[in-house]
Amino acid sequence: MNKKIYWALVLGLMVNVIVAQNCNRKFKGIVKDFHDGTPILGAAIQVETSKQYAITDGKGNFTLKNLCAEKLWIVVSHVSCKTIRIQIDPKKDVFKEIRLEHHIEELNEVKLRGEIDKKTKTSQETILKDNVLQRYSTLSLGDAIKEIPGVSSINTGNTIVKPVINGLHSSRVLIMTNNVRLQDQEWGIEHAPNIDIGAAGSVSVIKGAGALEYGGDAIGGVVVVNPNRIYTKDTLYGRTIISGRDNGRGYGLNTNLTKSWDSPWYFTTQISHKRAGDFRAPDYNLTNTGIRSTSFSTSAGYRKFEYGFDVYFSHFKNEIGILSASHVGNVEDLVDAINSQQPSTIESFSYDINAPKQEVSHQIFKSNYYQRFESLGRLDIQYDFQSNSRKEFDIRRGNRSGIPAVDLELITHTLKSTFKLDSNSKAVYKLGLSAGYQNNFPNPDTGVRRLIPDYDKYDLGVFVLGDFKLNDDLVLDVGVRYDFNRIDAQKFYQISRWQERGYDQDFSELIVRQEGIQYLTNPIFNFHNISASSGLLIKRENSSYIFNYALSSRAPNPAELFSDGLHHSAARIELGDIRIDQEISNRISGSYNYQKNNFGLNIQAFFNHINGFIYIEPIGVETTTRGAFPVWEYKQINASLFGIDTDINYNFHEQWSIQNKSSFIKGNDLTTNRPLIDIPSFRSVSILRYSNPKWSGFNLELQSEVVLRQNEFPNNNFNAFILRTGQFILVDVSTPPPAYHLLSLRGDVNFNISKKNDLTVSLTVNNLLDTSYREYLNRLRYFADELGRNFSIQFKFNY
């Protein structure tokens, strides 16, 4: 035999032997659910570079045979799971346990039902999606959530809007933004939430204290502002909204951009700017009511299923003019304003914002880390920092004209951690711990006595929640929370005020020293708050029932305890009371939801009994060096609130539908047997809709809003002595304005520019008939009408 042929045969035989020896490895394993460790049937395990594959059996086991001794990428997939890639190096037989996230299909199912963003299962919760929020890109959070039955607002003019949930507002309504509890001196009626609605992806409104994870003091409810979703794929997308309005000659720009990668990294940024000049009532200009607002936010992070982190920063700045005619110099001006049918100051249109005005800025920094543990759950750790600066400018003379009358700096640090135990999908637990420190610093260089003192505030909270799926149609939620609050204040009191309020007898130990006609005091208060909730969800074929009980406790805020002096932007003297104790709320509620074919019905009812309800009301007049001013005092009583909210919709044609949303609430002062102050009146909103997808997605809405007069109100009128006339006169600060009816019209059309880009153009006319009216819950109703007709146009470009 030829030697060359011989050696070729030998070499080929050796290679075959080597190959045969190196390609006989086995890869065995088991595929389990990441959460509860149960085996997954029917998962596919495939070698990425070949056709070799295996399918898991009923016990989750699989075997891949005849693998060569080289590094291989293995693809593991299942119809209900997120596909993953793993690498093996089969120098010898390999065994591996593989964990898959097995709830993807379930989550997609929920998303189709519109419930994926819900924070609770057994509370009265409503979600506003981004398509609704985008309509309010030039307005505020308070304006947007009035879309929900039972939610209204308490206003200072038309640009300072605070949400009211079932008759309660301010410190009783907790606001979360990007999982950060907003700390922005929310206690004042004229303090609007520092939130840019343009940065929200959706908003959840939870009525009552049904979300103990966020806080136990949300007697009114919780507003959760959720960011836009981030998708784990290599893409770049964004949205720009340009808006304009004729009333106030306002304009707005909002744009956001997101970059994500196939790897878990992502980056997103958002910026908005809004400006408007003096607004207009039907019969006159509203002088000095302009607004200038700018916001910016950015976030970046790394998100894998098993672990990840993110960082977030936002900056929000508002400059808001307050109606010039509302700046009364004394009680005689107030009487003249109430008796007049139009403002005392009416000037031509201007973009200038002069005193009285507010300048508010708010910064948030947040960092978060999470990690999932197999067959156990998920741990989250978060730190956030907030800085809130508030300046209120009064009309002042001479060299003080540019110095604010109120200048507050509020700094807050919060550290919190939660652990969600979800290995058993039928019994999910959540444990949480939070700690916070807050410092309030009022600038002493204002030349005005401090309305709110220096203080340090310490918070500690712990909670346990349980979510039990008793069967496919029955869900039970229970939870308990404990909060400790400590306030350590440095407060100056005029000796005459200290004695007038009887503090010299009850709180003499708080005096640190005397400085002239003032005492420097050091009040320190500790509050222990227990909150709990329990809810039941019952599902039927076309309907569901929710029953909920919530116990919540709220410590008094600094304004309620320490207010003492002339609040210039409110043009009144405000008096707190250091005797005020906790509020304790017992709220029961029930909901019925029915949906079948083209008809939907949702009815929500509640009863809330509050021991130690804290409120502020006028009690008389006090004369200062600047004149005589109304005195408003914080008081504490027992109260009850009852209400019903309904939402009915019916699609009576393929292209036509009608909806009605109505709210009724009644509030009683049980201590003095009279109605509560500032309770919203009956409101009913009816909407007729027409849609035609063939006309470039054309939509048209006609809205009719009826608001009745509030006939149940306390009589807080008082007599004041008018020095100029030498007579006493009745000051009517109580009588509500009459009922009113408004019509609005809105239409939009969508143009597909390309496969990935589209443009939506919308036109809205509010107060279509240019109706003159006044709203009971607007603090400036004494001085001017609400806004007249307004045309607004919006261009929304998705790319």
Tab-separated table of N, CA, C and O in Angstrom, residues 100-167:
chain	number	residue	atom	x	y	z
A	100	LEU	N	-37.071	30.090	34.877
A	100	LEU	CA	-37.729	30.991	33.940
A	100	LEU	C	-38.780	31.823	34.663
A	100	LEU	O	-39.440	31.338	35.588
A	101	GLU	N	-38.930	33.084	34.194
A	101	GLU	CA	-40.024	33.927	34.688
A	101	GLU	C	-41.297	33.471	33.999
A	101	GLU	O	-41.488	33.666	32.797
A	102	HIS	N	-42.211	32.869	34.776
A	102	HIS	CA	-43.340	32.157	34.206
A	102	HIS	C	-44.649	32.921	34.314
A	102	HIS	O	-45.726	32.334	34.265
A	103	HIS	N	-44.584	34.270	34.467
A	103	HIS	CA	-45.826	35.049	34.614
A	103	HIS	C	-46.013	36.052	33.475
A	103	HIS	O	-46.858	36.920	33.562
A	104	ILE	N	-45.195	35.931	32.416
A	104	ILE	CA	-45.294	36.885	31.318
A	104	ILE	C	-46.662	36.833	30.667
A	104	ILE	O	-47.301	37.842	30.414
A	105	GLU	N	-47.162	35.614	30.370
A	105	GLU	CA	-48.466	35.486	29.725
A	105	GLU	C	-49.560	36.063	30.601
A	105	GLU	O	-50.462	36.751	30.145
A	106	GLU	N	-49.468	35.795	31.901
A	106	GLU	CA	-50.470	36.305	32.845
A	106	GLU	C	-50.469	37.824	32.856
A	106	GLU	O	-51.512	38.463	32.827
A	107	LEU	N	-49.285	38.424	32.820
A	107	LEU	CA	-49.191	39.882	32.842
A	107	LEU	C	-49.773	40.471	31.573
A	107	LEU	O	-50.464	41.489	31.600
A	108	ASN	N	-49.506	39.840	30.415
A	108	ASN	CA	-50.058	40.346	29.171
A	108	ASN	C	-51.568	40.257	29.170
A	108	ASN	O	-52.263	41.134	28.661
A	109	GLU	N	-52.111	39.179	29.774
A	109	GLU	CA	-53.554	39.042	29.897
A	109	GLU	C	-54.132	40.197	30.698
A	109	GLU	O	-55.114	40.829	30.327
A	110	VAL	N	-53.493	40.500	31.826
A	110	VAL	CA	-53.967	41.587	32.684
A	110	VAL	C	-53.895	42.908	31.943
A	110	VAL	O	-54.777	43.753	32.036
A	111	LYS	N	-52.813	43.085	31.185
A	111	LYS	CA	-52.642	44.343	30.460
A	111	LYS	C	-53.793	44.564	29.497
A	111	LYS	O	-54.299	45.676	29.347
A	112	LEU	N	-54.250	43.492	28.850
A	112	LEU	CA	-55.360	43.625	27.925
A	112	LEU	C	-56.629	44.055	28.646
A	112	LEU	O	-57.466	44.733	28.078
A	113	ARG	N	-56.742	43.701	29.911
A	113	ARG	CA	-57.916	44.107	30.686
A	113	ARG	C	-57.748	45.492	31.285
A	113	ARG	O	-58.618	45.977	31.979
A	114	GLY	N	-56.595	46.105	31.072
A	114	GLY	CA	-56.378	47.456	31.563
A	114	GLY	C	-56.118	47.532	33.046
A	114	GLY	O	-56.332	48.552	33.673
A	115	GLU	N	-55.640	46.426	33.653
A	115	GLU	CA	-55.469	46.404	35.093
A	115	GLU	C	-54.010	46.258	35.521
A	115	GLU	O	-53.718	46.158	36.704
A	116	ILE	N	-53.075	46.214	34.558
A	116	ILE	CA	-51.696	45.910	34.910
A	116	ILE	C	-51.086	46.957	35.839
A	116	ILE	O	-50.233	46.642	36.664
A	117	ASP	N	-51.515	48.198	35.721
A	117	ASP	CA	-50.911	49.258	36.515
A	117	ASP	C	-51.565	49.436	37.876
A	117	ASP	O	-51.166	50.313	38.634
A	118	LYS	N	-52.572	48.647	38.198
A	118	LYS	CA	-53.260	48.843	39.467
A	118	LYS	C	-52.348	48.500	40.634
A	118	LYS	O	-51.629	47.509	40.615
A	119	LYS	N	-52.389	49.361	41.656
A	119	LYS	CA	-51.539	49.188	42.829
A	119	LYS	C	-52.210	48.332	43.897
A	119	LYS	O	-51.548	47.845	44.795
A	120	THR	N	-53.511	48.196	43.818
A	120	THR	CA	-54.254	47.397	44.795
A	120	THR	C	-55.276	46.547	44.053
A	120	THR	O	-55.582	46.788	42.889
A	121	LYS	N	-55.812	45.560	44.740
A	121	LYS	CA	-56.855	44.721	44.145
A	121	LYS	C	-58.226	44.986	44.760
A	121	LYS	O	-59.239	44.728	44.137
A	122	THR	N	-58.239	45.494	45.998
A	122	THR	CA	-59.520	45.600	46.702
A	122	THR	C	-59.823	47.025	47.151
A	122	THR	O	-60.619	47.223	48.057
A	123	SER	N	-59.207	48.013	46.523
A	123	SER	CA	-59.508	49.415	46.828
A	123	SER	C	-60.207	50.060	45.643
A	123	SER	O	-60.180	49.538	44.525
A	124	GLN	N	-60.814	51.206	45.904
A	124	GLN	CA	-61.478	51.945	44.834
A	124	GLN	C	-60.410	52.717	44.062
A	124	GLN	O	-60.027	53.831	44.420
A	125	GLU	N	-59.923	52.090	43.000
A	125	GLU	CA	-58.799	52.647	42.255
A	125	GLU	C	-59.173	52.853	40.798
A	125	GLU	O	-59.826	52.005	40.181
A	126	THR	N	-58.749	53.980	40.239
A	126	THR	CA	-58.983	54.302	38.835
A	126	THR	C	-57.670	54.742	38.207
A	126	THR	O	-56.884	55.449	38.834
A	127	ILE	N	-57.441	54.330	36.965
A	127	ILE	CA	-56.201	54.658	36.261
A	127	ILE	C	-56.509	55.574	35.088
A	127	ILE	O	-57.429	55.315	34.297
A	128	LEU	N	-55.749	56.651	34.975
A	128	LEU	CA	-55.792	57.512	33.796
A	128	LEU	C	-54.587	57.174	32.928
A	128	LEU	O	-53.439	57.264	33.372
A	129	LYS	N	-54.843	56.770	31.681
A	129	LYS	CA	-53.780	56.411	30.752
A	129	LYS	C	-53.187	57.665	30.112
A	129	LYS	O	-53.735	58.775	30.207
A	130	ASP	N	-52.053	57.457	29.414
A	130	ASP	CA	-51.328	58.603	28.872
A	130	ASP	C	-52.114	59.347	27.808
A	130	ASP	O	-51.953	60.559	27.647
A	131	ASN	N	-53.029	58.666	27.081
A	131	ASN	CA	-53.796	59.369	26.055
A	131	ASN	C	-54.732	60.403	26.668
A	131	ASN	O	-55.052	61.425	26.044
A	132	VAL	N	-55.183	60.170	27.917
A	132	VAL	CA	-56.005	61.163	28.616
A	132	VAL	C	-55.117	62.256	29.196
A	132	VAL	O	-55.416	63.453	29.085
A	133	LEU	N	-53.993	61.872	29.804
A	133	LEU	CA	-53.110	62.840	30.433
A	133	LEU	C	-52.554	63.834	29.422
A	133	LEU	O	-52.333	65.004	29.743
A	134	GLN	N	-52.326	63.380	28.191
A	134	GLN	CA	-51.741	64.262	27.185
A	134	GLN	C	-52.642	65.440	26.842
A	134	GLN	O	-52.169	66.485	26.399
A	135	ARG	N	-53.944	65.302	27.068
A	135	ARG	CA	-54.854	66.419	26.820
A	135	ARG	C	-54.568	67.593	27.758
A	135	ARG	O	-54.897	68.742	27.462
A	136	TYR	N	-53.961	67.273	28.917
A	136	TYR	CA	-53.747	68.296	29.944
A	136	TYR	C	-52.283	68.740	29.992
A	136	TYR	O	-51.800	69.183	31.022
A	137	SER	N	-51.571	68.630	28.884
A	137	SER	CA	-50.136	68.915	28.875
A	137	SER	C	-49.833	70.355	29.256
A	137	SER	O	-48.748	70.644	29.760
A	138	THR	N	-50.770	71.285	29.033
A	138	THR	CA	-50.546	72.675	29.429
A	138	THR	C	-51.216	73.018	30.752
A	138	THR	O	-51.146	74.163	31.195
A	139	LEU	N	-51.838	72.009	31.388
A	139	LEU	CA	-52.536	72.252	32.651
A	139	LEU	C	-51.811	71.514	33.779
A	139	LEU	O	-50.607	71.362	33.753
A	140	SER	N	-52.540	71.069	34.786
A	140	SER	CA	-51.911	70.529	35.988
A	140	SER	C	-52.428	69.140	36.311
A	140	SER	O	-53.433	68.674	35.748
A	141	LEU	N	-51.763	68.494	37.274
A	141	LEU	CA	-52.212	67.198	37.760
A	141	LEU	C	-53.631	67.296	38.318
A	141	LEU	O	-54.472	66.423	38.074
A	142	GLY	N	-53.913	68.353	39.088
A	142	GLY	CA	-55.241	68.534	39.669
A	142	GLY	C	-56.321	68.642	38.616
A	142	GLY	O	-57.439	68.144	38.800
A	143	ASP	N	-56.022	69.295	37.486
A	143	ASP	CA	-56.996	69.390	36.393
A	143	ASP	C	-57.243	68.026	35.774
A	143	ASP	O	-58.382	67.669	35.453
A	144	ALA	N	-56.173	67.241	35.586
A	144	ALA	CA	-56.297	65.958	34.882
A	144	ALA	C	-57.131	64.958	35.653
A	144	ALA	O	-58.009	64.291	35.087
A	145	ILE	N	-56.874	64.810	36.956
A	145	ILE	CA	-57.549	63.732	37.683
A	145	ILE	C	-58.994	64.075	38.026
A	145	ILE	O	-59.718	63.221	38.555
A	146	LYS	N	-59.458	65.280	37.673
A	146	LYS	CA	-60.883	65.575	37.795
A	146	LYS	C	-61.706	64.780	36.785
A	146	LYS	O	-62.939	64.796	36.834
A	147	GLU	N	-61.032	64.073	35.865
A	147	GLU	CA	-61.720	63.163	34.956
A	147	GLU	C	-62.374	62.012	35.713
A	147	GLU	O	-63.273	61.350	35.199
A	148	ILE	N	-61.917	61.756	36.947
A	148	ILE	CA	-62.367	60.602	37.716
A	148	ILE	C	-63.541	61.006	38.612
A	148	ILE	O	-63.458	62.004	39.327
A	149	PRO	N	-64.634	60.265	38.612
A	149	PRO	CA	-65.752	60.585	39.510
A	149	PRO	C	-65.306	60.567	40.969
A	149	PRO	O	-64.552	59.688	41.404
A	150	GLY	N	-65.748	61.547	41.734
A	150	GLY	CA	-65.377	61.652	43.136
A	150	GLY	C	-64.120	62.453	43.379
A	150	GLY	O	-63.742	62.671	44.528
A	151	VAL	N	-63.472	62.888	42.292
A	151	VAL	CA	-62.267	63.699	42.410
A	151	VAL	C	-62.572	65.090	41.868
A	151	VAL	O	-63.040	65.244	40.744
A	152	SER	N	-62.315	66.100	42.688
A	152	SER	CA	-62.520	67.485	42.276
A	152	SER	C	-61.253	68.257	42.616
A	152	SER	O	-60.175	67.679	42.745
A	153	SER	N	-61.346	69.552	42.768
A	153	SER	CA	-60.153	70.345	43.081
A	153	SER	C	-60.534	71.529	43.943
A	153	SER	O	-61.679	71.985	43.950
A	154	ILE	N	-59.559	71.996	44.694
A	154	ILE	CA	-59.705	73.247	45.431
A	154	ILE	C	-58.646	74.185	44.883
A	154	ILE	O	-57.462	73.825	44.807
A	155	ASN	N	-59.067	75.355	44.445
A	155	ASN	CA	-58.217	76.223	43.641
A	155	ASN	C	-57.909	77.539	44.332
A	155	ASN	O	-58.672	78.028	45.173
A	156	THR	N	-56.781	78.108	43.930
A	156	THR	CA	-56.489	79.516	44.171
A	156	THR	C	-56.309	80.130	42.797
A	156	THR	O	-55.222	80.087	42.214
A	157	GLY	N	-57.400	80.646	42.225
A	157	GLY	CA	-57.364	81.075	40.837
A	157	GLY	C	-57.457	79.870	39.926
A	157	GLY	O	-57.950	78.805	40.288
A	158	ASN	N	-56.958	80.014	38.683
A	158	ASN	CA	-57.091	78.946	37.702
A	158	ASN	C	-55.799	78.163	37.486
A	158	ASN	O	-55.794	77.150	36.781
A	159	THR	N	-54.685	78.568	38.109
A	159	THR	CA	-53.415	77.883	37.884
A	159	THR	C	-52.884	77.167	39.115
A	159	THR	O	-51.968	76.360	39.002
A	160	ILE	N	-53.415	77.444	40.295
A	160	ILE	CA	-53.017	76.740	41.519
A	160	ILE	C	-54.150	75.786	41.869
A	160	ILE	O	-55.178	76.187	42.402
A	161	VAL	N	-53.953	74.511	41.540
A	161	VAL	CA	-55.022	73.521	41.603
A	161	VAL	C	-54.564	72.351	42.465
A	161	VAL	O	-53.559	71.703	42.170
A	162	LYS	N	-55.318	72.068	43.529
A	162	LYS	CA	-55.011	70.942	44.413
A	162	LYS	C	-56.098	69.885	44.268
A	162	LYS	O	-57.286	70.204	44.258
A	163	PRO	N	-55.711	68.604	44.163
A	163	PRO	CA	-56.733	67.554	44.055
A	163	PRO	C	-57.509	67.357	45.349
A	163	PRO	O	-56.959	67.445	46.450
A	164	VAL	N	-58.798	67.100	45.208
A	164	VAL	CA	-59.693	66.776	46.320
A	164	VAL	C	-60.302	65.412	46.032
A	164	VAL	O	-60.941	65.215	44.999
A	165	ILE	N	-60.089	64.442	46.925
A	165	ILE	CA	-60.614	63.089	46.742
A	165	ILE	C	-61.665	62.826	47.818
A	165	ILE	O	-61.360	62.845	49.005
A	166	ASN	N	-62.898	62.624	47.370
A	166	ASN	CA	-64.018	62.381	48.295
A	166	ASN	C	-64.065	63.420	49.405
A	166	ASN	O	-64.265	63.095	50.579
A	167	GLY	N	-63.860	64.699	49.046
A	167	GLY	CA	-64.007	65.801	49.985
A	167	GLY	C	-62.767	66.139	50.786
A	167	GLY	O	-62.799	67.090	51.579
